[in-house]
Amino acid sequence: MPEVPASTDPQNGALAFRRQFPIFNDKIYLSSCSQGALSLPVQAGIEEFVESWHRFGNPWDAWVERMEALRVEFARLINAQPGEVAVTFSVSNALNSLASALNYQDRPRVVTSDFDFPTVGHIWLAQQRRGAEVVFARAEAHRLAMTAFEAVVDARTALVSTTHVCYRNGFKNNVSALAELAHERGAQLLIDAYQSMGTQPMDVKALDVDILVTGALKYLLGSPGVAFMYVRRELIERFEPSDSGWFAQENVFAYDVHHLRYAPEARRFETGSPPVPNVYATLPALRMIAEVGLDTIEEHVRGLADRFIAGAADRGFELLTPTAPAERGPLVMLGASDASRLLEALARQGILCSTRDGALRVSLHYYNSAGDVDAVLTALDGLPDLVSHQPH
Ligand SMILES: Cc1ncc(COP(=O)(O)O)c(C=O)c1O
């Protein structure tokens, strides 16, 4: 068999990638669903920001240029135009700006779900005082069926705002089917891709998503304090956010206090001075991900999740994540009898996971290996009292 050159062997690629994350020198990191690990290029980005501040005092032109480079990089990752992307501080910040632009008159209903991250529920519930009628698609056990959305998306629905992958059990929604349903009933579809973006291809045009939000700090491997909102080109100018500011203006540096002139691009959803240190930290992270390619990352992550699920099933552990590959992403959850003690016991062995709702979250990324999966399974074998088992 011909030898595979090192650079094209996917396993070697993942290993080279992992070497850029010093945490793996003495830990097994399985918590990207909370925060991506810190890489050397991201550290260098932070240092470059500090250096620019030291040397030039206030190089705002360069700092704003860096933010534009970040916008371009993110847009490329999701197959959008840079003008369709707002760079914000958090997902909440982006959603609040969008929500402030809805009028809820002809179509008051906003549909979200039991599986959405709380901030999404909070933001839409806060819109009730402005006339929104918030309805939740109801989950059953560990799944959110399309019928749950079909039951609540009606002709009065303005927006279906839901998650791609659920933060508390790893269930993955079918985005194309949701887009079809929303559009058929005259609504728009907003996807919160915070728990998937960075681990699988995301083509907003092919998926027919109208709005997509995500943040940089998890699987995109950037820092806290940066998030993104894609808004389909044809929709942008229909929105006039009352949650606004000078960075939302057509000409930011016109310093025109007397007039409100929204930028024609998605920048109209931005507000004040950008989070420059976080921008410097995040750009190298997005470039690392683009260099590997989201399809390569997806294949790697799926292989690891399959391995973990098979190992957990063999041992009779209680799996809370659906096993069908189409219904899950990078996060796999196991039932625990005492999740915080389990987390501590794993941490004592150098294995870093996280918990939600009394269950263990194991999240997988391109920097993880089959060895990591086997190590956590072996560690769980040694903690039988803390893991829940499938009822016989
Ligand atoms: C799916 C999802 N959406 C939103 C958020 C939070 O968004 P932000 O803090 O940027 O507003 C999280 C954070 O864990 C999340 O997992």
mmCIF file of C-alpha atoms and ligand atoms in Angstrom:
data_model
loop_
_atom_site.group_PDB
_atom_site.id
_atom_site.type_symbol
_atom_site.label_atom_id
_atom_site.label_comp_id
_atom_site.label_asym_id
_atom_site.label_seq_id
_atom_site.Cartn_x
_atom_site.Cartn_y
_atom_site.Cartn_z
ATOM 1 C CA MET A 1 0.000 0.000 0.000
ATOM 2 C CA PRO A 2 1.459 3.438 -0.852
ATOM 3 C CA GLU A 3 2.431 5.481 2.152
ATOM 4 C CA VAL A 4 0.106 8.400 2.954
ATOM 5 C CA PRO A 5 2.042 11.695 3.094
ATOM 6 C CA ALA A 6 1.902 13.149 6.640
ATOM 7 C CA SER A 7 0.146 16.343 5.569
ATOM 8 C CA THR A 8 -2.849 14.586 3.977
ATOM 9 C CA ASP A 9 -3.371 11.915 6.621
ATOM 10 C CA PRO A 10 -6.403 13.130 8.604
ATOM 11 C CA GLN A 11 -5.132 11.568 11.834
ATOM 12 C CA ASN A 12 -1.803 13.364 11.502
ATOM 13 C CA GLY A 13 -3.663 16.574 10.711
ATOM 14 C CA ALA A 14 -5.685 16.271 13.922
ATOM 15 C CA LEU A 15 -2.535 15.491 15.895
ATOM 16 C CA ALA A 16 -0.714 18.526 14.520
ATOM 17 C CA PHE A 17 -3.772 20.620 15.368
ATOM 18 C CA ARG A 18 -3.858 19.253 18.923
ATOM 19 C CA ARG A 19 -0.214 20.177 19.449
ATOM 20 C CA GLN A 20 -1.186 23.829 19.183
ATOM 21 C CA PHE A 21 -3.247 23.531 22.383
ATOM 22 C CA PRO A 22 -0.919 23.333 25.418
ATOM 23 C CA ILE A 23 -3.695 22.126 27.725
ATOM 24 C CA PHE A 24 -3.275 18.660 26.178
ATOM 25 C CA ASN A 25 0.242 18.428 27.642
ATOM 26 C CA ASP A 26 -1.277 17.313 30.915
ATOM 27 C CA LYS A 27 -5.062 17.214 30.514
ATOM 28 C CA ILE A 28 -7.737 15.562 28.441
ATOM 29 C CA TYR A 29 -10.004 18.402 27.459
ATOM 30 C CA LEU A 30 -13.608 17.453 26.653
ATOM 31 C CA SER A 31 -15.387 20.688 27.456
ATOM 32 C CA SER A 32 -15.553 22.682 24.211
ATOM 33 C CA CYS A 33 -19.320 22.977 24.739
ATOM 34 C CA SER A 34 -18.450 25.388 27.584
ATOM 35 C CA GLN A 35 -15.287 27.027 26.250
ATOM 36 C CA GLY A 36 -12.861 26.022 23.498
ATOM 37 C CA ALA A 37 -9.283 25.315 24.606
ATOM 38 C CA LEU A 38 -6.679 28.047 24.174
ATOM 39 C CA SER A 39 -4.324 27.607 21.208
ATOM 40 C CA LEU A 40 -0.940 29.169 20.627
ATOM 41 C CA PRO A 41 -2.177 31.192 17.597
ATOM 42 C CA VAL A 42 -5.019 32.643 19.706
ATOM 43 C CA GLN A 43 -2.561 33.513 22.470
ATOM 44 C CA ALA A 44 -0.391 35.198 19.815
ATOM 45 C CA GLY A 45 -3.438 37.174 18.641
ATOM 46 C CA ILE A 46 -4.030 38.455 22.182
ATOM 47 C CA GLU A 47 -0.365 39.373 22.508
ATOM 48 C CA GLU A 48 -0.488 41.193 19.176
ATOM 49 C CA PHE A 49 -3.362 43.309 20.464
ATOM 50 C CA VAL A 50 -1.457 44.179 23.667
ATOM 51 C CA GLU A 51 1.628 45.025 21.625
ATOM 52 C CA SER A 52 -0.344 47.284 19.250
ATOM 53 C CA TRP A 53 -1.801 49.137 22.223
ATOM 54 C CA HIS A 54 1.631 49.564 23.856
ATOM 55 C CA ARG A 55 3.337 50.723 20.697
ATOM 56 C CA PHE A 56 0.735 52.946 19.081
ATOM 57 C CA GLY A 57 -1.497 54.092 21.931
ATOM 58 C CA ASN A 58 -4.783 54.179 20.040
ATOM 59 C CA PRO A 59 -4.468 52.488 16.636
ATOM 60 C CA TRP A 60 -8.226 52.471 16.064
ATOM 61 C CA ASP A 61 -7.938 52.280 12.277
ATOM 62 C CA ALA A 62 -5.987 49.051 12.569
ATOM 63 C CA TRP A 63 -8.340 47.745 15.255
ATOM 64 C CA VAL A 64 -11.438 48.417 13.145
ATOM 65 C CA GLU A 65 -9.695 46.822 10.151
ATOM 66 C CA ARG A 66 -9.126 43.706 12.249
ATOM 67 C CA MET A 67 -12.821 43.573 13.028
ATOM 68 C CA GLU A 68 -13.586 43.789 9.293
ATOM 69 C CA ALA A 69 -11.153 40.926 8.659
ATOM 70 C CA LEU A 70 -13.006 38.888 11.268
ATOM 71 C CA ARG A 71 -16.325 39.640 9.580
ATOM 72 C CA VAL A 72 -14.928 38.459 6.227
ATOM 73 C CA GLU A 73 -13.512 35.268 7.771
ATOM 74 C CA PHE A 74 -16.771 34.354 9.500
ATOM 75 C CA ALA A 75 -18.834 35.120 6.381
ATOM 76 C CA ARG A 76 -16.612 32.767 4.366
ATOM 77 C CA LEU A 77 -17.120 30.013 6.930
ATOM 78 C CA ILE A 78 -20.916 30.097 6.494
ATOM 79 C CA ASN A 79 -21.030 30.927 2.746
ATOM 80 C CA ALA A 80 -22.423 34.442 3.312
ATOM 81 C CA GLN A 81 -21.372 37.907 2.151
ATOM 82 C CA PRO A 82 -19.490 40.002 4.747
ATOM 83 C CA GLY A 83 -22.300 42.588 4.510
ATOM 84 C CA GLU A 84 -24.700 39.945 5.827
ATOM 85 C CA VAL A 85 -22.745 39.533 9.081
ATOM 86 C CA ALA A 86 -22.929 41.621 12.269
ATOM 87 C CA VAL A 87 -20.074 41.222 14.768
ATOM 88 C CA THR A 88 -21.436 41.654 18.280
ATOM 89 C CA PHE A 89 -20.395 41.072 21.899
ATOM 90 C CA SER A 90 -22.657 38.117 22.609
ATOM 91 C CA VAL A 91 -25.510 36.180 21.076
ATOM 92 C CA SER A 92 -27.825 37.947 23.536
ATOM 93 C CA ASN A 93 -26.594 41.309 22.310
ATOM 94 C CA ALA A 94 -27.295 40.357 18.661
ATOM 95 C CA LEU A 95 -30.735 38.920 19.432
ATOM 96 C CA ASN A 96 -31.777 41.960 21.448
ATOM 97 C CA SER A 97 -30.911 44.219 18.555
ATOM 98 C CA LEU A 98 -32.906 42.054 16.156
ATOM 99 C CA ALA A 99 -35.847 41.740 18.563
ATOM 100 C CA SER A 100 -35.974 45.505 18.965
ATOM 101 C CA ALA A 101 -36.636 45.765 15.218
ATOM 102 C CA LEU A 102 -39.692 43.479 15.136
ATOM 103 C CA ASN A 103 -43.101 45.148 15.402
ATOM 104 C CA TYR A 104 -45.336 42.133 16.280
ATOM 105 C CA GLN A 105 -48.416 43.706 14.646
ATOM 106 C CA ASP A 106 -49.525 41.411 11.831
ATOM 107 C CA ARG A 107 -47.488 38.475 13.039
ATOM 108 C CA PRO A 108 -47.030 38.586 16.820
ATOM 109 C CA ARG A 109 -45.929 34.983 17.356
ATOM 110 C CA VAL A 110 -42.335 33.961 18.040
ATOM 111 C CA VAL A 111 -41.749 30.231 18.318
ATOM 112 C CA THR A 112 -38.827 28.910 20.318
ATOM 113 C CA SER A 113 -38.388 25.584 22.126
ATOM 114 C CA ASP A 114 -37.751 23.725 25.365
ATOM 115 C CA PHE A 115 -34.264 22.891 24.024
ATOM 116 C CA ASP A 116 -33.161 26.473 23.508
ATOM 117 C CA PHE A 117 -30.531 28.131 25.628
ATOM 118 C CA PRO A 118 -32.225 30.189 28.390
ATOM 119 C CA THR A 119 -31.025 33.528 27.022
ATOM 120 C CA VAL A 120 -33.099 32.920 23.882
ATOM 121 C CA GLY A 121 -36.241 32.345 25.939
ATOM 122 C CA HIS A 122 -35.478 35.361 28.122
ATOM 123 C CA ILE A 123 -35.031 37.686 25.167
ATOM 124 C CA TRP A 124 -38.259 36.665 23.442
ATOM 125 C CA LEU A 125 -40.219 36.674 26.725
ATOM 126 C CA ALA A 126 -38.980 40.209 27.354
ATOM 127 C CA GLN A 127 -40.550 41.146 23.998
ATOM 128 C CA GLN A 128 -44.023 40.276 25.336
ATOM 129 C CA ARG A 129 -44.333 43.809 26.658
ATOM 130 C CA ARG A 130 -43.869 44.999 23.059
ATOM 131 C CA GLY A 131 -46.632 42.696 21.802
ATOM 132 C CA ALA A 132 -44.822 39.409 21.144
ATOM 133 C CA GLU A 133 -46.660 36.158 21.775
ATOM 134 C CA VAL A 134 -44.043 33.571 22.715
ATOM 135 C CA VAL A 135 -44.796 29.882 22.187
ATOM 136 C CA PHE A 136 -42.520 26.947 23.002
ATOM 137 C CA ALA A 137 -42.229 23.841 20.835
ATOM 138 C CA ARG A 138 -42.357 21.068 23.424
ATOM 139 C CA ALA A 139 -39.721 18.373 23.711
ATOM 140 C CA GLU A 140 -40.538 14.793 24.582
ATOM 141 C CA ALA A 141 -37.827 13.004 26.542
ATOM 142 C CA HIS A 142 -34.580 13.696 24.687
ATOM 143 C CA ARG A 143 -36.029 14.679 21.310
ATOM 144 C CA LEU A 144 -37.768 17.616 19.768
ATOM 145 C CA ALA A 145 -39.884 16.243 16.919
ATOM 146 C CA MET A 146 -40.744 18.305 13.831
ATOM 147 C CA THR A 147 -44.382 17.772 14.796
ATOM 148 C CA ALA A 148 -43.718 19.860 17.917
ATOM 149 C CA PHE A 149 -42.897 22.802 15.645
ATOM 150 C CA GLU A 150 -45.689 21.992 13.176
ATOM 151 C CA ALA A 151 -48.153 22.267 16.067
ATOM 152 C CA VAL A 152 -47.177 25.839 16.958
ATOM 153 C CA VAL A 153 -45.863 27.587 13.824
ATOM 154 C CA ASP A 154 -48.934 29.239 12.336
ATOM 155 C CA ALA A 155 -49.913 32.009 9.914
ATOM 156 C CA ARG A 156 -49.384 34.580 12.709
ATOM 157 C CA THR A 157 -45.798 33.499 13.314
ATOM 158 C CA ALA A 158 -43.109 36.041 12.467
ATOM 159 C CA LEU A 159 -40.132 33.991 13.546
ATOM 160 C CA VAL A 160 -39.063 30.495 14.476
ATOM 161 C CA SER A 161 -36.039 31.012 16.719
ATOM 162 C CA THR A 162 -34.438 27.792 17.784
ATOM 163 C CA THR A 163 -31.214 26.001 18.470
ATOM 164 C CA HIS A 164 -29.237 23.795 16.125
ATOM 165 C CA VAL A 165 -27.721 21.541 18.805
ATOM 166 C CA CYS A 166 -29.214 21.526 22.300
ATOM 167 C CA TYR A 167 -26.751 22.570 25.032
ATOM 168 C CA ARG A 168 -28.261 20.210 27.583
ATOM 169 C CA ASN A 169 -28.549 16.926 25.739
ATOM 170 C CA GLY A 170 -26.837 17.273 22.363
ATOM 171 C CA PHE A 171 -30.001 16.744 20.278
ATOM 172 C CA LYS A 172 -29.649 18.249 16.792
ATOM 173 C CA ASN A 173 -32.570 19.849 14.976
ATOM 174 C CA ASN A 174 -33.098 19.369 11.242
ATOM 175 C CA VAL A 175 -32.434 22.898 9.962
ATOM 176 C CA SER A 176 -33.590 22.340 6.358
ATOM 177 C CA ALA A 177 -36.902 20.875 7.533
ATOM 178 C CA LEU A 178 -37.381 23.796 9.922
ATOM 179 C CA ALA A 179 -36.656 26.276 7.113
ATOM 180 C CA GLU A 180 -39.217 24.586 4.906
ATOM 181 C CA LEU A 181 -41.848 24.646 7.633
ATOM 182 C CA ALA A 182 -41.211 28.269 8.630
ATOM 183 C CA HIS A 183 -41.228 29.498 5.031
ATOM 184 C CA GLU A 184 -44.314 27.535 4.080
ATOM 185 C CA ARG A 185 -46.172 29.365 6.875
ATOM 186 C CA GLY A 186 -44.700 32.766 5.974
ATOM 187 C CA ALA A 187 -42.310 32.962 8.947
ATOM 188 C CA GLN A 188 -38.562 33.408 9.087
ATOM 189 C CA LEU A 189 -36.109 30.958 10.600
ATOM 190 C CA LEU A 190 -33.429 31.949 13.093
ATOM 191 C CA ILE A 191 -30.932 29.287 14.120
ATOM 192 C CA ASP A 192 -28.730 29.496 17.211
ATOM 193 C CA ALA A 193 -25.676 27.539 16.096
ATOM 194 C CA TYR A 194 -23.582 28.142 19.215
ATOM 195 C CA GLN A 195 -23.346 24.404 20.008
ATOM 196 C CA SER A 196 -22.513 23.289 16.460
ATOM 197 C CA MET A 197 -20.633 26.040 14.624
ATOM 198 C CA GLY A 198 -17.006 24.980 14.202
ATOM 199 C CA THR A 199 -17.739 21.242 14.110
ATOM 200 C CA GLN A 200 -19.642 20.816 10.851
ATOM 201 C CA PRO A 201 -20.130 22.600 7.520
ATOM 202 C CA MET A 202 -22.591 25.466 7.775
ATOM 203 C CA ASP A 203 -23.875 26.818 4.478
ATOM 204 C CA VAL A 204 -26.603 29.324 5.293
ATOM 205 C CA LYS A 205 -27.670 29.566 1.647
ATOM 206 C CA ALA A 206 -27.987 25.830 1.099
ATOM 207 C CA LEU A 207 -29.816 25.450 4.425
ATOM 208 C CA ASP A 208 -32.106 28.391 3.560
ATOM 209 C CA VAL A 209 -31.681 29.937 7.010
ATOM 210 C CA ASP A 210 -32.785 33.572 7.330
ATOM 211 C CA ILE A 211 -30.831 34.493 10.454
ATOM 212 C CA LEU A 212 -28.048 32.620 12.238
ATOM 213 C CA VAL A 213 -26.371 33.529 15.509
ATOM 214 C CA THR A 214 -23.340 32.018 17.160
ATOM 215 C CA GLY A 215 -20.511 33.008 19.445
ATOM 216 C CA ALA A 216 -16.756 32.557 19.177
ATOM 217 C CA LEU A 217 -15.859 31.021 22.502
ATOM 218 C CA LYS A 218 -16.939 27.382 22.162
ATOM 219 C CA TYR A 219 -16.236 25.234 19.093
ATOM 220 C CA LEU A 220 -14.998 28.254 17.112
ATOM 221 C CA LEU A 221 -12.099 28.264 19.598
ATOM 222 C CA GLY A 222 -12.026 32.037 20.042
ATOM 223 C CA SER A 223 -12.477 34.189 23.114
ATOM 224 C CA PRO A 224 -15.512 35.320 25.093
ATOM 225 C CA GLY A 225 -16.885 38.685 24.022
ATOM 226 C CA VAL A 226 -17.395 38.037 20.287
ATOM 227 C CA ALA A 227 -20.514 36.747 18.570
ATOM 228 C CA PHE A 228 -21.894 36.842 15.047
ATOM 229 C CA MET A 229 -25.282 37.301 13.470
ATOM 230 C CA TYR A 230 -25.931 36.460 9.815
ATOM 231 C CA VAL A 231 -29.012 38.090 8.296
ATOM 232 C CA ARG A 232 -30.102 37.211 4.763
ATOM 233 C CA ARG A 233 -29.362 40.132 2.427
ATOM 234 C CA GLU A 234 -32.976 40.731 1.332
ATOM 235 C CA LEU A 235 -34.164 41.014 4.939
ATOM 236 C CA ILE A 236 -31.569 43.393 6.369
ATOM 237 C CA GLU A 237 -33.150 46.683 5.409
ATOM 238 C CA ARG A 238 -36.567 45.637 6.699
ATOM 239 C CA PHE A 239 -35.173 45.814 10.226
ATOM 240 C CA GLU A 240 -34.712 49.121 12.032
ATOM 241 C CA PRO A 241 -33.421 48.232 15.509
ATOM 242 C CA SER A 242 -34.289 50.601 18.337
ATOM 243 C CA ASP A 243 -31.379 49.004 20.158
ATOM 244 C CA SER A 244 -28.713 50.906 18.230
ATOM 245 C CA GLY A 245 -25.563 53.038 18.389
ATOM 246 C CA TRP A 246 -22.846 54.728 16.393
ATOM 247 C CA PHE A 247 -21.331 51.512 15.014
ATOM 248 C CA ALA A 248 -24.717 50.729 13.431
ATOM 249 C CA GLN A 249 -24.608 53.846 11.283
ATOM 250 C CA GLU A 250 -23.977 54.051 7.576
ATOM 251 C CA ASN A 251 -20.897 56.182 8.245
ATOM 252 C CA VAL A 252 -19.570 55.375 11.699
ATOM 253 C CA PHE A 253 -17.042 58.155 11.712
ATOM 254 C CA ALA A 254 -19.403 60.911 10.495
ATOM 255 C CA TYR A 255 -20.047 61.802 14.156
ATOM 256 C CA ASP A 256 -23.494 63.078 13.206
ATOM 257 C CA VAL A 257 -25.433 63.284 16.459
ATOM 258 C CA HIS A 258 -28.575 64.667 14.799
ATOM 259 C CA HIS A 259 -29.430 61.876 12.373
ATOM 260 C CA LEU A 260 -29.999 58.161 12.575
ATOM 261 C CA ARG A 261 -28.867 56.530 9.327
ATOM 262 C CA TYR A 262 -28.672 52.766 9.585
ATOM 263 C CA ALA A 263 -25.955 50.992 7.664
ATOM 264 C CA PRO A 264 -27.463 49.134 4.704
ATOM 265 C CA GLU A 265 -25.535 46.030 5.826
ATOM 266 C CA ALA A 266 -25.993 43.739 8.832
ATOM 267 C CA ARG A 267 -23.708 46.141 10.659
ATOM 268 C CA ARG A 268 -26.974 47.942 11.527
ATOM 269 C CA PHE A 269 -27.366 45.373 14.337
ATOM 270 C CA GLU A 270 -24.129 46.513 16.010
ATOM 271 C CA THR A 271 -24.065 49.166 18.709
ATOM 272 C CA GLY A 272 -20.913 50.660 20.273
ATOM 273 C CA SER A 273 -17.120 50.341 20.122
ATOM 274 C CA PRO A 274 -16.130 46.810 19.124
ATOM 275 C CA PRO A 275 -14.584 44.282 21.541
ATOM 276 C CA VAL A 276 -11.097 44.701 20.064
ATOM 277 C CA PRO A 277 -9.054 42.300 22.277
ATOM 278 C CA ASN A 278 -11.598 39.571 21.627
ATOM 279 C CA VAL A 279 -11.507 40.267 17.910
ATOM 280 C CA TYR A 280 -7.704 39.857 17.927
ATOM 281 C CA ALA A 281 -8.076 36.592 19.821
ATOM 282 C CA THR A 282 -10.788 35.184 17.579
ATOM 283 C CA LEU A 283 -9.466 35.842 14.073
ATOM 284 C CA PRO A 284 -6.608 33.287 14.335
ATOM 285 C CA ALA A 285 -9.073 30.727 15.704
ATOM 286 C CA LEU A 286 -11.398 31.077 12.713
ATOM 287 C CA ARG A 287 -8.425 30.838 10.381
ATOM 288 C CA MET A 288 -7.263 27.619 12.040
ATOM 289 C CA ILE A 289 -10.719 26.128 11.582
ATOM 290 C CA ALA A 290 -10.962 27.270 7.961
ATOM 291 C CA GLU A 291 -7.539 25.828 7.232
ATOM 292 C CA VAL A 292 -8.572 22.377 8.421
ATOM 293 C CA GLY A 293 -12.022 22.642 6.818
ATOM 294 C CA LEU A 294 -15.373 22.082 8.477
ATOM 295 C CA ASP A 295 -16.040 18.896 6.531
ATOM 296 C CA THR A 296 -12.798 17.330 7.815
ATOM 297 C CA ILE A 297 -13.653 18.434 11.353
ATOM 298 C CA GLU A 298 -17.157 16.995 11.061
ATOM 299 C CA GLU A 299 -15.861 13.602 9.965
ATOM 300 C CA HIS A 300 -13.360 13.490 12.829
ATOM 301 C CA VAL A 301 -15.890 14.595 15.451
ATOM 302 C CA ARG A 302 -18.500 12.138 14.206
ATOM 303 C CA GLY A 303 -15.997 9.283 14.456
ATOM 304 C CA LEU A 304 -15.213 10.221 18.054
ATOM 305 C CA ALA A 305 -18.872 10.623 19.023
ATOM 306 C CA ASP A 306 -19.665 7.216 17.439
ATOM 307 C CA ARG A 307 -16.818 5.663 19.428
ATOM 308 C CA PHE A 308 -17.935 7.230 22.689
ATOM 309 C CA ILE A 309 -21.588 6.263 22.164
ATOM 310 C CA ALA A 310 -20.666 2.673 21.259
ATOM 311 C CA GLY A 311 -18.390 2.407 24.320
ATOM 312 C CA ALA A 312 -21.042 3.884 26.615
ATOM 313 C CA ALA A 313 -23.750 1.595 25.193
ATOM 314 C CA ASP A 314 -21.526 -1.504 25.644
ATOM 315 C CA ARG A 315 -21.109 -0.590 29.286
ATOM 316 C CA GLY A 316 -24.819 0.002 29.776
ATOM 317 C CA PHE A 317 -24.357 3.703 30.634
ATOM 318 C CA GLU A 318 -27.487 5.830 30.354
ATOM 319 C CA LEU A 319 -27.178 7.862 27.128
ATOM 320 C CA LEU A 320 -29.175 11.088 27.083
ATOM 321 C CA THR A 321 -28.183 12.059 23.535
ATOM 322 C CA PRO A 322 -30.036 10.492 20.592
ATOM 323 C CA THR A 323 -27.884 7.838 18.929
ATOM 324 C CA ALA A 324 -28.991 8.502 15.305
ATOM 325 C CA PRO A 325 -26.101 10.433 13.688
ATOM 326 C CA ALA A 326 -28.467 12.964 12.055
ATOM 327 C CA GLU A 327 -29.848 13.877 15.488
ATOM 328 C CA ARG A 328 -26.610 14.671 17.263
ATOM 329 C CA GLY A 329 -23.466 16.773 16.938
ATOM 330 C CA PRO A 330 -20.291 17.151 18.990
ATOM 331 C CA LEU A 331 -21.915 16.835 22.424
ATOM 332 C CA VAL A 332 -22.769 13.513 24.056
ATOM 333 C CA MET A 333 -24.386 13.313 27.484
ATOM 334 C CA LEU A 334 -24.577 10.581 30.040
ATOM 335 C CA GLY A 335 -26.854 10.268 33.051
ATOM 336 C CA ALA A 336 -25.081 10.574 36.405
ATOM 337 C CA SER A 337 -26.153 9.737 39.937
ATOM 338 C CA ASP A 338 -24.056 12.632 41.275
ATOM 339 C CA ALA A 339 -22.829 14.816 38.433
ATOM 340 C CA SER A 340 -20.716 17.226 40.469
ATOM 341 C CA ARG A 341 -18.849 14.416 42.256
ATOM 342 C CA LEU A 342 -18.381 12.670 38.924
ATOM 343 C CA LEU A 343 -16.976 15.843 37.388
ATOM 344 C CA GLU A 344 -14.536 16.260 40.296
ATOM 345 C CA ALA A 345 -13.454 12.612 40.174
ATOM 346 C CA LEU A 346 -12.712 12.917 36.449
ATOM 347 C CA ALA A 347 -10.882 16.204 36.976
ATOM 348 C CA ARG A 348 -8.650 14.508 39.579
ATOM 349 C CA GLN A 349 -7.604 12.170 36.760
ATOM 350 C CA GLY A 350 -6.917 15.127 34.463
ATOM 351 C CA ILE A 351 -10.113 14.686 32.418
ATOM 352 C CA LEU A 352 -12.066 17.920 32.026
ATOM 353 C CA CYS A 353 -15.764 17.627 31.185
ATOM 354 C CA SER A 354 -18.793 19.658 32.258
ATOM 355 C CA THR A 355 -22.301 19.066 33.588
ATOM 356 C CA ARG A 356 -25.835 20.320 32.965
ATOM 357 C CA ASP A 357 -29.077 19.284 34.617
ATOM 358 C CA GLY A 358 -27.318 16.680 36.747
ATOM 359 C CA ALA A 359 -25.782 14.897 33.728
ATOM 360 C CA LEU A 360 -22.264 14.607 32.330
ATOM 361 C CA ARG A 361 -21.392 16.487 29.140
ATOM 362 C CA VAL A 362 -18.594 15.114 26.985
ATOM 363 C CA SER A 363 -17.906 17.312 23.994
ATOM 364 C CA LEU A 364 -15.639 16.437 21.121
ATOM 365 C CA HIS A 365 -13.624 18.528 18.724
ATOM 366 C CA TYR A 366 -10.926 18.189 16.108
ATOM 367 C CA TYR A 367 -8.210 18.352 18.782
ATOM 368 C CA ASN A 368 -9.618 15.294 20.576
ATOM 369 C CA SER A 369 -8.457 11.793 19.809
ATOM 370 C CA ALA A 370 -9.723 8.232 20.070
ATOM 371 C CA GLY A 371 -7.329 7.979 23.041
ATOM 372 C CA ASP A 372 -9.283 10.745 24.824
ATOM 373 C CA VAL A 373 -12.545 8.873 24.281
ATOM 374 C CA ASP A 374 -11.056 5.617 25.560
ATOM 375 C CA ALA A 375 -9.530 7.404 28.554
ATOM 376 C CA VAL A 376 -12.838 8.900 29.669
ATOM 377 C CA LEU A 377 -14.634 5.570 29.212
ATOM 378 C CA THR A 378 -11.965 3.782 31.271
ATOM 379 C CA ALA A 379 -12.185 6.455 33.960
ATOM 380 C CA LEU A 380 -15.983 6.029 34.051
ATOM 381 C CA ASP A 381 -15.507 2.255 34.455
ATOM 382 C CA GLY A 382 -13.734 3.071 37.702
ATOM 383 C CA LEU A 383 -16.606 5.279 38.952
ATOM 384 C CA PRO A 384 -19.645 2.969 38.629
ATOM 385 C CA ASP A 385 -21.513 4.519 41.552
ATOM 386 C CA LEU A 386 -21.460 7.973 39.988
ATOM 387 C CA VAL A 387 -22.643 7.024 36.488
ATOM 388 C CA SER A 388 -26.263 6.085 35.765
ATOM 389 C CA HIS A 389 -26.930 2.814 34.005
ATOM 390 C CA GLN A 390 -29.678 1.994 31.504
ATOM 391 C CA PRO A 391 -32.591 0.303 33.237
ATOM 392 C CA HIS A 392 -32.651 -3.408 32.239
HETATM 393 C C1 LIG B 1 -26.848 27.401 22.430
HETATM 394 C C2 LIG B 1 -26.366 28.625 23.159
HETATM 395 N N1 LIG B 1 -26.865 29.834 22.846
HETATM 396 C C3 LIG B 1 -26.486 30.947 23.494
HETATM 397 C C4 LIG B 1 -25.548 30.899 24.496
HETATM 398 C C5 LIG B 1 -25.150 32.150 25.247
HETATM 399 O O1 LIG B 1 -25.007 33.225 24.409
HETATM 400 P P1 LIG B 1 -24.394 34.604 24.904
HETATM 401 O O2 LIG B 1 -23.833 34.436 26.274
HETATM 402 O O3 LIG B 1 -23.325 34.914 23.878
HETATM 403 O O4 LIG B 1 -25.486 35.564 24.856
HETATM 404 C C6 LIG B 1 -24.986 29.673 24.856
HETATM 405 C C7 LIG B 1 -23.986 29.622 25.927
HETATM 406 O O5 LIG B 1 -23.669 28.623 26.501
HETATM 407 C C8 LIG B 1 -25.418 28.506 24.180
HETATM 408 O O6 LIG B 1 -24.921 27.304 24.488
#
